[in-house]
Amino acid sequence: MIQKGEQTCKETKADVEKVVEDIIRVFVDALPHVPEHRRLPVLSQLLDTVGAKRFLWVLLVLLFQQHVTKTVILATSGEKDTVLERDTEFWVSVCCEFNVQNQLESLISLLIFLSKLPENKEDDPEQKKSKLQKPKVQKKETELFNVETHSAKQLRHFKFLSVSFMANLLASHTFVGKVVEFKAVEELQELEQKVLEEVLCYIKLVAGSVEANADKPTVKFWRALLNKTYELLDKVNALLPTETFIHVIRGLMSNHLPSVRRKAMDLLNNKLQHQTSWDEQQIELLLELVEDLLSVAQGKGNLEGEEQAINRQTALYSLKLLCKCFGSHKQQLFVPVLNAAVDLLSAEQPEEKNIVGSALLCIAEITSTIQALAIPQLPKLMPALLTTLKHRKELLTSEIHLLSTVTALQKVLETLPHFLSPYLQDSLLQV
């Protein structure tokens, strides 16, 4: 029936999925009455029959729902942690009965499902009344987890439990072992990138909820959920071998969401700051990112306003770190980056202060690294740098801007002292 349903129209396929979801719900409801040693084989056989690729995530949603609505209520306050630990271990065991592709695809579906759930359960009677007057449109998220029949607390608990479980699964030895054994590297890489994308999108959603609920009692929950989601991000990140990490970051750099692109650069920066040893292949892969980062730093694309400014700053910082780590062996590669940073500093239309500050730090790092190759830029760099120093009121209003300017001047003076005689008097006067 399921195989035939896949080959028919969307309406029939949806009907088949609904039937299968109802079947899985019956098994989940009956689970407390099944002997413990039989529970894993029963669910494993069920998913083998209906297809883990499509329905493993559905089983997880229903198991989490059961825990939130029934198991926790029946347990005493002292037993709740023990029950949660036992249930989580069981859920991980269920997932690890299946291959790593099915597990990652299920995490993707689960993250998409969570993102479609409402932020809060509406408590306003008028809002409830207006909702009742609207024609009912059944959605998958409301069918699997009906917000109307659950309390606001249960909705929050469900969200937190789902994210916590995903972090636990990715850290489990069995799951990591399956990832290591998996041979289709490109397929795995695509799935890991998709998981990372969905986690980043969910982080943005939760961060928005933290702001929206800042003056409400639930703000503590949203902060806890945001921290837990960042923990999930760390687990996904830790799962990636360095080569895969670089490929995934490059893929995320072309994502249509500015926030995802920025977080990809943040992940790259974190890796560059904390990893000390790289092999030649990894270095080559990382340096291939220079062109993409330079494009972001120069403001190419359709972004506007604050979003663009933050991404440009982040890209300039990434370029600075890449130069710091690898520039001494690949000096020529960073000459165009220096040229672009100097152009930002000397632009006719003044750039935003934070962008200029990031450009100055980038100039400082690259000049001290590529040394003599920076000489051709001095006739353009030094006047722009001295002009920046002349605007003392602006510098004094921003300590970061002041420190960036002084740092850039110091690095240029230290690196190329014999080529600065035309600018010596002005440099002394301004300093």
Short mmCIF file of C-alpha atoms in Angstrom, two decimals:
data_model
loop_
_atom_site.label_atom_id
_atom_site.label_comp_id
_atom_site.label_asym_id
_atom_site.label_seq_id
_atom_site.Cartn_x
_atom_site.Cartn_y
_atom_site.Cartn_z
CA MET A 1 0.00 0.00 0.00
CA ILE A 2 2.80 2.43 0.94
CA GLN A 3 4.79 1.68 -2.23
CA LYS A 4 1.70 2.22 -4.40
CA GLY A 5 0.92 5.43 -2.52
CA GLU A 6 4.34 6.84 -3.45
CA GLN A 7 3.54 6.43 -7.13
CA THR A 8 0.10 8.11 -7.02
CA CYS A 9 -1.04 11.71 -6.76
CA LYS A 10 -0.25 14.01 -3.83
CA GLU A 11 -3.70 13.64 -2.27
CA THR A 12 -3.45 9.84 -2.20
CA LYS A 13 0.12 10.02 -0.91
CA ALA A 14 -1.03 12.32 1.92
CA ASP A 15 -3.85 9.91 2.76
CA VAL A 16 -1.40 7.00 2.93
CA GLU A 17 0.93 8.99 5.19
CA LYS A 18 -1.97 9.84 7.50
CA VAL A 19 -2.94 6.16 7.74
CA VAL A 20 0.66 5.17 8.54
CA GLU A 21 0.92 7.94 11.15
CA ASP A 22 -2.23 6.62 12.81
CA ILE A 23 -0.77 3.09 12.82
CA ILE A 24 2.46 4.34 14.43
CA ARG A 25 0.41 6.24 17.02
CA VAL A 26 -1.39 3.00 17.98
CA PHE A 27 1.97 1.27 18.54
CA VAL A 28 3.30 4.20 20.60
CA ASP A 29 0.18 4.29 22.76
CA ALA A 30 0.49 0.55 23.37
CA LEU A 31 4.22 0.73 24.14
CA PRO A 32 3.90 1.07 27.97
CA HIS A 33 2.05 -2.29 27.95
CA VAL A 34 4.77 -4.07 25.95
CA PRO A 35 7.54 -5.82 27.93
CA GLU A 36 10.69 -3.68 27.90
CA HIS A 37 12.83 -6.28 26.13
CA ARG A 38 10.27 -6.41 23.27
CA ARG A 39 9.85 -2.67 22.69
CA LEU A 40 12.92 -2.09 20.51
CA PRO A 41 12.31 -5.13 18.23
CA VAL A 42 8.64 -4.15 17.81
CA LEU A 43 9.36 -0.56 16.77
CA SER A 44 12.29 -1.64 14.61
CA GLN A 45 10.09 -4.13 12.75
CA LEU A 46 7.34 -1.52 12.40
CA LEU A 47 9.68 1.01 10.76
CA ASP A 48 11.23 -1.67 8.55
CA THR A 49 7.70 -2.31 7.30
CA VAL A 50 6.50 1.28 6.77
CA GLY A 51 9.91 2.75 5.83
CA ALA A 52 12.31 4.45 8.26
CA LYS A 53 13.32 7.00 5.62
CA ARG A 54 9.84 8.56 5.68
CA PHE A 55 8.52 7.70 9.13
CA LEU A 56 11.35 7.52 11.68
CA TRP A 57 10.92 11.21 12.49
CA VAL A 58 7.15 10.70 12.88
CA LEU A 59 7.80 7.96 15.44
CA LEU A 60 10.16 10.28 17.32
CA VAL A 61 7.56 13.07 17.43
CA LEU A 62 4.95 10.69 18.84
CA LEU A 63 7.41 9.26 21.40
CA PHE A 64 8.33 12.77 22.58
CA GLN A 65 4.65 13.68 22.76
CA GLN A 66 3.93 10.61 24.86
CA HIS A 67 6.76 11.49 27.24
CA VAL A 68 5.56 15.09 27.61
CA THR A 69 1.88 14.30 28.09
CA LYS A 70 1.84 10.99 29.93
CA THR A 71 5.17 9.65 31.19
CA VAL A 72 6.22 12.84 33.01
CA ILE A 73 2.78 13.29 34.60
CA LEU A 74 2.81 9.74 35.98
CA ALA A 75 6.36 10.04 37.33
CA THR A 76 6.99 11.68 40.69
CA SER A 77 9.23 14.75 40.82
CA GLY A 78 12.20 12.72 42.06
CA GLU A 79 11.87 10.18 39.23
CA LYS A 80 11.58 12.60 36.29
CA ASP A 81 15.30 12.80 35.56
CA THR A 82 15.66 9.03 35.73
CA VAL A 83 12.67 8.52 33.43
CA LEU A 84 14.03 11.08 30.95
CA GLU A 85 17.45 9.42 30.91
CA ARG A 86 15.87 5.99 30.37
CA ASP A 87 13.57 7.22 27.60
CA THR A 88 16.35 9.13 25.82
CA GLU A 89 18.56 6.06 25.83
CA PHE A 90 15.71 4.04 24.33
CA TRP A 91 15.00 6.63 21.62
CA VAL A 92 18.69 6.70 20.66
CA SER A 93 18.65 2.90 20.44
CA VAL A 94 15.62 3.03 18.14
CA CYS A 95 17.33 5.52 15.81
CA CYS A 96 20.57 3.56 15.72
CA GLU A 97 18.72 0.50 14.42
CA PHE A 98 18.75 2.29 11.06
CA ASN A 99 21.43 3.63 8.74
CA VAL A 100 23.01 7.05 9.16
CA GLN A 101 21.19 8.54 6.12
CA ASN A 102 17.79 7.71 7.62
CA GLN A 103 18.84 9.21 10.94
CA LEU A 104 20.13 12.46 9.44
CA GLU A 105 17.08 12.81 7.18
CA SER A 106 14.89 12.29 10.26
CA LEU A 107 16.73 15.07 12.12
CA ILE A 108 16.19 17.38 9.14
CA SER A 109 12.46 16.57 9.10
CA LEU A 110 12.25 17.03 12.86
CA LEU A 111 13.92 20.47 12.70
CA ILE A 112 11.57 21.56 9.90
CA PHE A 113 8.62 20.30 11.96
CA LEU A 114 9.76 22.25 15.04
CA SER A 115 10.16 25.43 13.00
CA LYS A 116 6.53 25.17 11.85
CA LEU A 117 5.09 24.87 15.34
CA PRO A 118 3.68 28.12 16.78
CA GLU A 119 5.93 30.12 19.08
CA ASN A 120 3.45 30.05 21.94
CA LYS A 121 0.01 28.59 22.58
CA GLU A 122 -2.48 31.46 22.41
CA ASP A 123 -4.01 32.12 25.80
CA ASP A 124 -6.17 35.11 24.81
CA PRO A 125 -9.89 34.11 24.71
CA GLU A 126 -10.61 36.53 21.84
CA GLN A 127 -7.81 35.03 19.76
CA LYS A 128 -9.15 31.55 20.48
CA LYS A 129 -12.63 32.65 19.45
CA SER A 130 -11.43 34.15 16.18
CA LYS A 131 -9.53 30.95 15.44
CA LEU A 132 -12.62 28.84 15.99
CA GLN A 133 -14.52 30.94 13.47
CA LYS A 134 -11.96 30.30 10.75
CA PRO A 135 -12.31 27.23 8.52
CA LYS A 136 -10.15 24.43 9.81
CA VAL A 137 -7.13 23.66 7.68
CA GLN A 138 -5.37 20.54 8.82
CA LYS A 139 -1.60 20.78 8.76
CA LYS A 140 0.87 18.04 9.38
CA GLU A 141 2.36 19.75 12.43
CA THR A 142 -1.09 20.16 14.03
CA GLU A 143 -2.00 16.55 13.27
CA LEU A 144 1.13 15.10 14.87
CA PHE A 145 1.26 17.55 17.77
CA ASN A 146 -2.10 19.22 18.21
CA VAL A 147 -1.39 22.52 19.94
CA GLU A 148 -5.06 22.96 20.84
CA THR A 149 -5.09 19.79 22.97
CA HIS A 150 -1.80 20.52 24.73
CA SER A 151 -0.94 23.16 27.30
CA ALA A 152 1.57 25.94 26.65
CA LYS A 153 3.93 24.24 29.09
CA GLN A 154 3.69 20.94 27.19
CA LEU A 155 4.43 22.74 23.90
CA ARG A 156 7.57 24.29 25.40
CA HIS A 157 8.58 20.97 26.96
CA PHE A 158 8.14 19.22 23.60
CA LYS A 159 10.40 21.71 21.82
CA PHE A 160 13.15 21.51 24.44
CA LEU A 161 12.95 17.71 24.60
CA SER A 162 13.25 17.42 20.80
CA VAL A 163 16.38 19.59 20.61
CA SER A 164 17.95 17.86 23.63
CA PHE A 165 17.37 14.46 22.06
CA MET A 166 19.00 15.47 18.77
CA ALA A 167 22.10 16.67 20.64
CA ASN A 168 22.23 13.37 22.56
CA LEU A 169 21.84 11.30 19.41
CA LEU A 170 24.69 13.10 17.59
CA ALA A 171 26.97 12.56 20.59
CA SER A 172 26.16 8.85 21.01
CA HIS A 173 28.98 6.37 20.32
CA THR A 174 26.77 4.18 18.14
CA PHE A 175 25.77 7.07 15.88
CA VAL A 176 29.35 8.38 15.58
CA GLY A 177 30.49 4.84 14.76
CA LYS A 178 27.93 4.62 11.93
CA VAL A 179 29.17 7.95 10.54
CA VAL A 180 32.78 6.75 10.57
CA GLU A 181 31.85 3.49 8.82
CA PHE A 182 29.74 5.16 6.13
CA LYS A 183 31.51 5.04 2.77
CA ALA A 184 29.45 7.37 0.53
CA VAL A 185 31.28 10.54 1.56
CA GLU A 186 29.55 12.95 -0.84
CA GLU A 187 26.06 11.77 0.13
CA LEU A 188 26.91 12.08 3.82
CA GLN A 189 28.40 15.54 3.25
CA GLU A 190 25.19 16.77 1.59
CA LEU A 191 23.07 15.49 4.47
CA GLU A 192 25.38 17.00 7.10
CA GLN A 193 25.24 20.34 5.30
CA LYS A 194 21.45 20.19 5.23
CA VAL A 195 21.33 19.38 8.96
CA LEU A 196 23.66 22.30 9.66
CA GLU A 197 21.49 24.62 7.54
CA GLU A 198 18.32 23.62 9.38
CA VAL A 199 20.01 24.02 12.79
CA LEU A 200 21.17 27.51 11.83
CA CYS A 201 17.68 28.43 10.61
CA TYR A 202 16.19 27.15 13.86
CA ILE A 203 18.74 29.13 15.89
CA LYS A 204 17.62 32.29 14.10
CA LEU A 205 13.97 31.44 14.86
CA VAL A 206 14.64 30.79 18.57
CA ALA A 207 16.83 33.91 18.88
CA GLY A 208 13.88 35.92 17.52
CA SER A 209 11.63 34.35 20.15
CA VAL A 210 14.11 35.33 22.90
CA GLU A 211 13.80 38.95 21.79
CA ALA A 212 10.01 38.79 21.33
CA ASN A 213 9.53 37.36 24.84
CA ALA A 214 12.17 39.47 26.59
CA ASP A 215 9.63 41.04 28.98
CA LYS A 216 7.62 37.85 29.60
CA PRO A 217 8.05 35.08 32.21
CA THR A 218 8.81 32.58 29.40
CA VAL A 219 12.06 34.36 28.48
CA LYS A 220 14.00 31.91 30.69
CA PHE A 221 12.68 29.01 28.64
CA TRP A 222 13.62 30.66 25.33
CA ARG A 223 17.14 31.39 26.57
CA ALA A 224 17.51 27.78 27.72
CA LEU A 225 16.23 26.53 24.34
CA LEU A 226 18.65 28.83 22.51
CA ASN A 227 21.56 27.51 24.57
CA LYS A 228 20.45 23.94 23.90
CA THR A 229 20.19 24.67 20.15
CA TYR A 230 23.73 26.08 20.18
CA GLU A 231 24.79 22.86 21.91
CA LEU A 232 23.17 20.95 19.03
CA LEU A 233 25.12 23.11 16.58
CA ASP A 234 28.36 22.24 18.38
CA LYS A 235 27.50 18.53 18.14
CA VAL A 236 26.90 18.77 14.37
CA ASN A 237 30.11 20.74 13.97
CA ALA A 238 32.12 18.23 16.01
CA LEU A 239 30.80 15.44 13.82
CA LEU A 240 32.43 16.84 10.67
CA PRO A 241 35.98 15.87 9.69
CA THR A 242 38.02 18.96 8.75
CA GLU A 243 37.79 18.40 4.97
CA THR A 244 34.03 17.85 5.20
CA PHE A 245 33.69 20.89 7.46
CA ILE A 246 35.38 23.11 4.86
CA HIS A 247 33.19 21.78 2.03
CA VAL A 248 30.05 22.27 4.15
CA ILE A 249 31.07 25.83 5.07
CA ARG A 250 31.58 26.62 1.40
CA GLY A 251 28.11 25.27 0.65
CA LEU A 252 26.58 27.33 3.47
CA MET A 253 28.27 30.46 2.12
CA SER A 254 25.93 30.29 -0.87
CA ASN A 255 22.78 29.85 1.25
CA HIS A 256 19.97 32.31 0.45
CA LEU A 257 19.63 33.37 4.12
CA PRO A 258 22.10 36.09 5.25
CA SER A 259 21.98 34.78 8.84
CA VAL A 260 23.08 31.31 7.70
CA ARG A 261 25.94 32.77 5.66
CA ARG A 262 27.07 34.81 8.65
CA LYS A 263 26.91 31.86 11.02
CA ALA A 264 28.93 29.82 8.50
CA MET A 265 31.65 32.47 8.66
CA ASP A 266 31.45 32.46 12.48
CA LEU A 267 31.99 28.67 12.48
CA LEU A 268 34.95 29.09 10.13
CA ASN A 269 36.45 31.79 12.36
CA ASN A 270 36.06 29.61 15.43
CA LYS A 271 37.81 26.73 13.65
CA LEU A 272 40.69 28.97 12.48
CA GLN A 273 41.20 30.31 16.00
CA HIS A 274 41.24 26.96 17.79
CA GLN A 275 42.77 24.46 15.37
CA THR A 276 46.56 24.72 15.23
CA SER A 277 47.61 22.02 12.75
CA TRP A 278 46.47 21.73 9.14
CA ASP A 279 47.64 19.49 6.34
CA GLU A 280 48.38 20.79 2.85
CA GLN A 281 45.06 19.66 1.33
CA GLN A 282 43.09 21.36 4.10
CA ILE A 283 45.03 24.60 3.61
CA GLU A 284 44.31 24.56 -0.13
CA LEU A 285 40.60 24.03 0.54
CA LEU A 286 40.51 26.88 3.06
CA LEU A 287 42.31 29.28 0.75
CA GLU A 288 39.72 28.59 -1.92
CA LEU A 289 37.30 30.47 0.36
CA VAL A 290 39.26 33.73 -0.01
CA GLU A 291 37.50 34.76 -3.22
CA ASP A 292 34.02 34.11 -1.76
CA LEU A 293 34.84 35.99 1.44
CA LEU A 294 36.30 38.90 -0.50
CA SER A 295 33.08 39.18 -2.49
CA VAL A 296 31.09 39.43 0.77
CA ALA A 297 33.53 41.96 2.26
CA GLN A 298 33.18 44.21 -0.79
CA GLY A 299 29.41 44.26 -0.36
CA LYS A 300 28.51 42.38 -3.51
CA GLY A 301 25.01 40.91 -3.50
CA ASN A 302 21.50 42.04 -2.66
CA LEU A 303 21.84 42.59 1.09
CA GLU A 304 21.00 45.95 2.55
CA GLY A 305 21.50 47.84 5.77
CA GLU A 306 22.54 46.24 9.03
CA GLU A 307 22.46 42.67 7.70
CA GLN A 308 25.00 43.51 5.01
CA ALA A 309 27.24 45.49 7.39
CA ILE A 310 27.49 42.61 9.88
CA ASN A 311 28.23 40.06 7.14
CA ARG A 312 30.93 42.32 5.65
CA GLN A 313 32.61 42.74 9.04
CA THR A 314 32.52 38.99 9.62
CA ALA A 315 34.03 38.32 6.16
CA LEU A 316 36.86 40.80 6.80
CA TYR A 317 37.61 39.08 10.09
CA SER A 318 37.66 35.69 8.32
CA LEU A 319 40.14 37.05 5.77
CA LYS A 320 42.29 38.43 8.58
CA LEU A 321 42.39 35.02 10.29
CA LEU A 322 43.16 33.18 7.04
CA CYS A 323 46.06 35.55 6.42
CA LYS A 324 47.31 35.11 9.98
CA CYS A 325 47.22 31.31 9.67
CA PHE A 326 48.46 30.79 6.11
CA GLY A 327 49.48 34.15 4.60
CA SER A 328 53.22 33.76 5.18
CA HIS A 329 53.30 30.80 2.76
CA LYS A 330 50.75 32.21 0.28
CA GLN A 331 51.60 35.92 0.27
CA GLN A 332 50.54 36.64 -3.31
CA LEU A 333 47.02 35.37 -2.65
CA PHE A 334 46.39 38.15 -0.11
CA VAL A 335 47.52 41.08 -2.28
CA PRO A 336 43.99 41.48 -3.78
CA VAL A 337 42.55 41.31 -0.26
CA LEU A 338 44.83 44.17 0.86
CA ASN A 339 43.85 46.18 -2.22
CA ALA A 340 40.15 45.68 -1.43
CA ALA A 341 40.60 46.64 2.24
CA VAL A 342 42.46 49.82 1.24
CA ASP A 343 39.65 50.65 -1.22
CA LEU A 344 37.15 50.38 1.64
CA LEU A 345 39.27 52.75 3.73
CA SER A 346 39.66 55.34 0.94
CA ALA A 347 36.15 55.08 -0.59
CA GLU A 348 34.52 58.36 -1.71
CA GLN A 349 31.31 57.37 0.04
CA PRO A 350 32.33 56.79 3.71
CA GLU A 351 31.76 53.23 4.87
CA GLU A 352 30.08 52.33 8.17
CA LYS A 353 32.50 52.70 11.12
CA ASN A 354 32.56 49.04 12.08
CA ILE A 355 33.34 48.02 8.50
CA VAL A 356 36.21 50.53 8.39
CA GLY A 357 37.49 49.20 11.73
CA SER A 358 37.44 45.62 10.43
CA ALA A 359 39.17 46.74 7.21
CA LEU A 360 41.90 48.46 9.24
CA LEU A 361 42.59 45.31 11.28
CA CYS A 362 42.67 43.31 8.05
CA ILE A 363 45.18 45.81 6.58
CA ALA A 364 47.33 45.54 9.71
CA GLU A 365 47.47 41.74 9.54
CA ILE A 366 48.07 41.49 5.79
CA THR A 367 50.73 44.23 5.69
CA SER A 368 52.77 42.58 8.45
CA THR A 369 52.42 39.21 6.68
CA ILE A 370 53.07 39.99 3.00
CA GLN A 371 55.60 42.75 3.81
CA ALA A 372 57.30 44.03 0.61
CA LEU A 373 54.29 43.03 -1.51
CA ALA A 374 52.33 45.77 0.32
CA ILE A 375 54.63 48.58 -0.90
CA PRO A 376 52.59 49.36 -4.07
CA GLN A 377 49.57 50.12 -1.87
CA LEU A 378 51.37 52.69 0.33
CA PRO A 379 50.56 55.79 -1.83
CA LYS A 380 46.85 54.99 -1.40
CA LEU A 381 46.95 53.47 2.09
CA MET A 382 48.94 56.08 4.02
CA PRO A 383 46.92 59.18 2.99
CA ALA A 384 43.68 57.34 3.82
CA LEU A 385 45.10 56.21 7.18
CA LEU A 386 46.30 59.72 8.06
CA THR A 387 42.96 61.20 7.04
CA THR A 388 41.23 58.78 9.40
CA LEU A 389 43.55 59.92 12.21
CA LYS A 390 42.64 63.57 11.55
CA HIS A 391 38.97 62.90 12.39
CA ARG A 392 39.69 62.85 16.10
CA LYS A 393 36.14 63.48 17.26
CA GLU A 394 34.93 60.38 15.40
CA LEU A 395 37.82 58.30 16.74
CA LEU A 396 37.21 59.35 20.32
CA THR A 397 33.55 58.35 20.11
CA SER A 398 34.50 54.77 19.23
CA GLU A 399 37.30 53.09 21.13
CA ILE A 400 37.31 50.10 18.75
CA HIS A 401 37.68 52.40 15.73
CA LEU A 402 40.54 54.26 17.44
CA LEU A 403 42.40 51.06 18.38
CA SER A 404 41.94 49.65 14.85
CA THR A 405 43.41 52.80 13.28
CA VAL A 406 46.39 52.94 15.64
CA THR A 407 47.03 49.21 15.20
CA ALA A 408 47.06 49.55 11.41
CA LEU A 409 49.47 52.51 11.54
CA GLN A 410 51.76 50.70 13.99
CA LYS A 411 51.93 47.54 11.83
CA VAL A 412 52.69 49.55 8.68
CA LEU A 413 55.43 51.52 10.48
CA GLU A 414 56.99 48.34 11.90
CA THR A 415 56.85 46.42 8.62
CA LEU A 416 57.87 49.05 6.05
CA PRO A 417 59.82 51.77 7.95
CA HIS A 418 62.21 52.53 5.04
CA PHE A 419 59.38 53.44 2.65
CA LEU A 420 57.46 55.90 4.81
CA SER A 421 59.62 59.06 4.63
CA PRO A 422 56.99 60.97 2.54
CA TYR A 423 54.46 60.38 5.33
CA LEU A 424 56.74 60.68 8.37
CA GLN A 425 55.94 64.27 9.31
CA ASP A 426 52.17 63.83 9.04
CA SER A 427 52.38 60.56 10.98
CA LEU A 428 54.22 62.24 13.86
CA LEU A 429 51.81 65.19 13.89
CA GLN A 430 48.71 63.00 14.00
CA VAL A 431 50.00 60.55 16.59
#
